[in-house]
Short mmCIF file of C-alpha atoms in Angstrom, two decimals:
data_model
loop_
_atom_site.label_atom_id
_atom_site.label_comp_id
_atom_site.label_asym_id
_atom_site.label_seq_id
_atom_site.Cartn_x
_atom_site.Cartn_y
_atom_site.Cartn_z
CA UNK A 160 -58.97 -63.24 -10.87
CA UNK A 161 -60.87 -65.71 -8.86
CA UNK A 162 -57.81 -68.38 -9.97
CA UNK A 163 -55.45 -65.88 -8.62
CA UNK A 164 -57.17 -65.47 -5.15
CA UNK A 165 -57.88 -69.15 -4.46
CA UNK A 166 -54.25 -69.83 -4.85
CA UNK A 167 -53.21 -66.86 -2.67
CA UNK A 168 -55.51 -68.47 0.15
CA UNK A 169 -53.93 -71.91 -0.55
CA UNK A 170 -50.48 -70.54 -0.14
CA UNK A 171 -51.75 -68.10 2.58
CA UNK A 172 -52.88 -71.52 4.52
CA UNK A 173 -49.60 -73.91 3.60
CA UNK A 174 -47.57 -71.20 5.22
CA UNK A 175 -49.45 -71.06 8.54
CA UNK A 176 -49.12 -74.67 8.92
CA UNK A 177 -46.02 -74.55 11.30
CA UNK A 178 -42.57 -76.00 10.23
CA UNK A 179 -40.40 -78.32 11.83
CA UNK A 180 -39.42 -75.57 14.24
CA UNK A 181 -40.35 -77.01 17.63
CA UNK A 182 -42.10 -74.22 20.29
CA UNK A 183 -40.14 -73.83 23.88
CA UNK A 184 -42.08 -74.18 27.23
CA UNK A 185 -40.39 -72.60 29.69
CA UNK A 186 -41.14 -75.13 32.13
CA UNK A 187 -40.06 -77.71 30.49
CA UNK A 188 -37.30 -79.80 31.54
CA UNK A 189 -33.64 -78.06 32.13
CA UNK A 190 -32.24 -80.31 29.44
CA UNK A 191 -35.15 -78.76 26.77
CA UNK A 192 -34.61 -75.32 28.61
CA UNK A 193 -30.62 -75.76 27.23
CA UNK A 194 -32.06 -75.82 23.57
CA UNK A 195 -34.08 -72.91 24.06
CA UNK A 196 -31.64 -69.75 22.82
CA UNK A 197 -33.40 -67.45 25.47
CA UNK A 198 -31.14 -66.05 28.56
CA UNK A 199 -32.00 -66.67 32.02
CA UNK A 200 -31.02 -64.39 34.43
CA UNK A 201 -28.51 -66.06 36.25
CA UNK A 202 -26.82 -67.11 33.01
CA UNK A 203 -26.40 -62.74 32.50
CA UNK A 204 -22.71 -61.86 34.21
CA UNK A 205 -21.18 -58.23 34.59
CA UNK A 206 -18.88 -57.04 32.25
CA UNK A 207 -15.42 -57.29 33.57
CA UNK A 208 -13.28 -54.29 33.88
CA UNK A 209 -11.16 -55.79 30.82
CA UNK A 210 -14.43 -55.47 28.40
CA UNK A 211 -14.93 -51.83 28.75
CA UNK A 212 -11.25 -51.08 29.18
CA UNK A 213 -9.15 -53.45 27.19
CA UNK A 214 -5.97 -51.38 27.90
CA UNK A 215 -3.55 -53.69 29.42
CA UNK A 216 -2.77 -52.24 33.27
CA UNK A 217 0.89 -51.86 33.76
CA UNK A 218 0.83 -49.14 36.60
CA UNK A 219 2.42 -50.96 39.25
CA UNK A 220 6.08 -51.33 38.44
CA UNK A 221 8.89 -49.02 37.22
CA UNK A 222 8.28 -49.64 34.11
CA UNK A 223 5.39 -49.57 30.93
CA UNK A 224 6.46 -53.11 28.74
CA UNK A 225 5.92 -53.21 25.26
CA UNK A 226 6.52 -56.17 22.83
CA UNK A 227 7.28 -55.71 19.28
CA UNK A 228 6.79 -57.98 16.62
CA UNK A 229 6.57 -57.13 13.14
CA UNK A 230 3.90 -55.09 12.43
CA UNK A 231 2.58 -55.53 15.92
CA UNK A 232 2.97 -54.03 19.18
CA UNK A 233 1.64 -56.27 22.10
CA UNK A 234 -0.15 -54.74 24.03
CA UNK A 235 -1.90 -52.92 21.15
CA UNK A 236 -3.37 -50.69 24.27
CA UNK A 237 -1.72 -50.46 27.88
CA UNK A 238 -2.19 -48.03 30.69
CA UNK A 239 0.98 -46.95 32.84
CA UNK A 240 1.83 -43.79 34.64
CA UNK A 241 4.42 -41.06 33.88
CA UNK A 242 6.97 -41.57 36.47
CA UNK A 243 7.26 -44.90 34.83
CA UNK A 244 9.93 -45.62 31.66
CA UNK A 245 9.75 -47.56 28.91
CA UNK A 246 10.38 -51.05 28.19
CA UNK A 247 10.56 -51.72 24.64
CA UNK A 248 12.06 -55.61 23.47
CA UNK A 249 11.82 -56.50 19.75
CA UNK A 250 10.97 -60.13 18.70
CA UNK A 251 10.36 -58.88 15.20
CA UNK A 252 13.20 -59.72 12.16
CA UNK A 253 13.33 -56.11 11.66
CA UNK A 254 14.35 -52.65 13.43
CA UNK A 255 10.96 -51.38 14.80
CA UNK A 256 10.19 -47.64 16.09
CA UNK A 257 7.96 -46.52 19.36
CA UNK A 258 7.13 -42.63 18.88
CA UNK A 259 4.78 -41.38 20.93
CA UNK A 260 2.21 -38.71 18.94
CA UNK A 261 2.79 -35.12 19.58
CA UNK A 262 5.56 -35.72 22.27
CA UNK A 263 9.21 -36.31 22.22
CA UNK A 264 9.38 -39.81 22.92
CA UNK A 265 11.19 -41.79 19.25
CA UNK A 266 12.81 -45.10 20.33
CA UNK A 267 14.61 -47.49 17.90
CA UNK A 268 15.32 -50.94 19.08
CA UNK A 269 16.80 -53.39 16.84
CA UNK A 270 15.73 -57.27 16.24
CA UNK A 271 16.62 -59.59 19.02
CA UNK A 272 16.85 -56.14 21.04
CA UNK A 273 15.54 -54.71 24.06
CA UNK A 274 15.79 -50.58 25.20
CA UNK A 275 14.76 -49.43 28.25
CA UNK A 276 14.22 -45.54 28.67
CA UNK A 277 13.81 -43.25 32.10
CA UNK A 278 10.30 -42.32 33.34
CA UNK A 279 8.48 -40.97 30.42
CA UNK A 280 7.37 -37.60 32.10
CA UNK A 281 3.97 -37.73 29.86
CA UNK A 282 1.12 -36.02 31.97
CA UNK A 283 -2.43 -37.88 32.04
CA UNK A 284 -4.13 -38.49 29.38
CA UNK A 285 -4.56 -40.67 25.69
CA UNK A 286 -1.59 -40.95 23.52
CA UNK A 287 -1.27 -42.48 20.34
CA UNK A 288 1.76 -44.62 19.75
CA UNK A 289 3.05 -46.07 16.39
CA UNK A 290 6.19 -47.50 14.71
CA UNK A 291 7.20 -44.59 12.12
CA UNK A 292 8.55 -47.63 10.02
CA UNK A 293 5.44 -49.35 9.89
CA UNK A 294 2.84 -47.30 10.49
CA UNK A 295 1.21 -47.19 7.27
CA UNK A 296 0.97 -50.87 7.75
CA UNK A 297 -1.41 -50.70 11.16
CA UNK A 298 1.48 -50.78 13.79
CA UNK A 299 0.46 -48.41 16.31
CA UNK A 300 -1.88 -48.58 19.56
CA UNK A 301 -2.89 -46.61 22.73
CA UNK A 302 -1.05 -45.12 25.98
CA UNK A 303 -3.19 -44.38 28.56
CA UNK A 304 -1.40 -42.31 31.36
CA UNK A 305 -3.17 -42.19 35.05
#
């Protein structure tokens, strides 16, 4: 028992004898202070509007683009307005689809291929948009309407 205990202490004291993990002082030198993983404050920035909305803005302009590649849409999320149409161009090697959830809107546009539609008339709100050829393979994204 006493065996036990002594080398408890031992290994108790070995661990309190500091590494090779060297202590900061803030006051140190600003070449030290760039080691030192703590944030100053002027090194904190705002978040820019594209961090908390990552929804691409295509509001000003007749028309919402979208680029299709396979499996892809580009911009996976973009914000528009109704009175704006649709501009939907292909770079993909295959026919690709842009339906719009729970509305009307079902576009085919063939590789190489670019169709443009009329104002899309959608009211304000989040719709979820997808290619119904692909979807089960993780092509769809977001419409955000202002």
């Amino acid at each position: 028992m006493k065996t036990l205990l002594g080398a408890m202490v031992v290994l108790l004291l070995l661990a309190g004898c500091g590494g090779d993990t060297p202590s900061v002082d803030p006051t140190e030198s600003p070449a030290r202070a760039q080691e030192s993983p703590l944030v100053t404050p002027g090194d904190v920035k705002e978040a820019s509007p594209d961090a908390v909305d990552p929804c691409q803005d295509h509001t000003a302009g007749p028309t919402i683009a979208i680029f299709e590649t396979d499996n892809v849409f580009s911009p996976s999320c973009v914000r528009g307005k109704g009175s704006q149409g649709l501009q939907i161009k292909n770079g993909g090697k295959s026919t690709h689809n842009f339906s719009v959830e729970g509305t009307g809107l079902d576009v085919d546009t063939a590789p190489g291929e670019e169709t443009n539609t009329e104002a899309t008339g959608l009211k304000a709100g989040e719709y979820v948009f997808f290619c119904k050829f692909h979807r089960d393979q993780g092509m769809t994204g977001k419409l955000v309407i202002v």
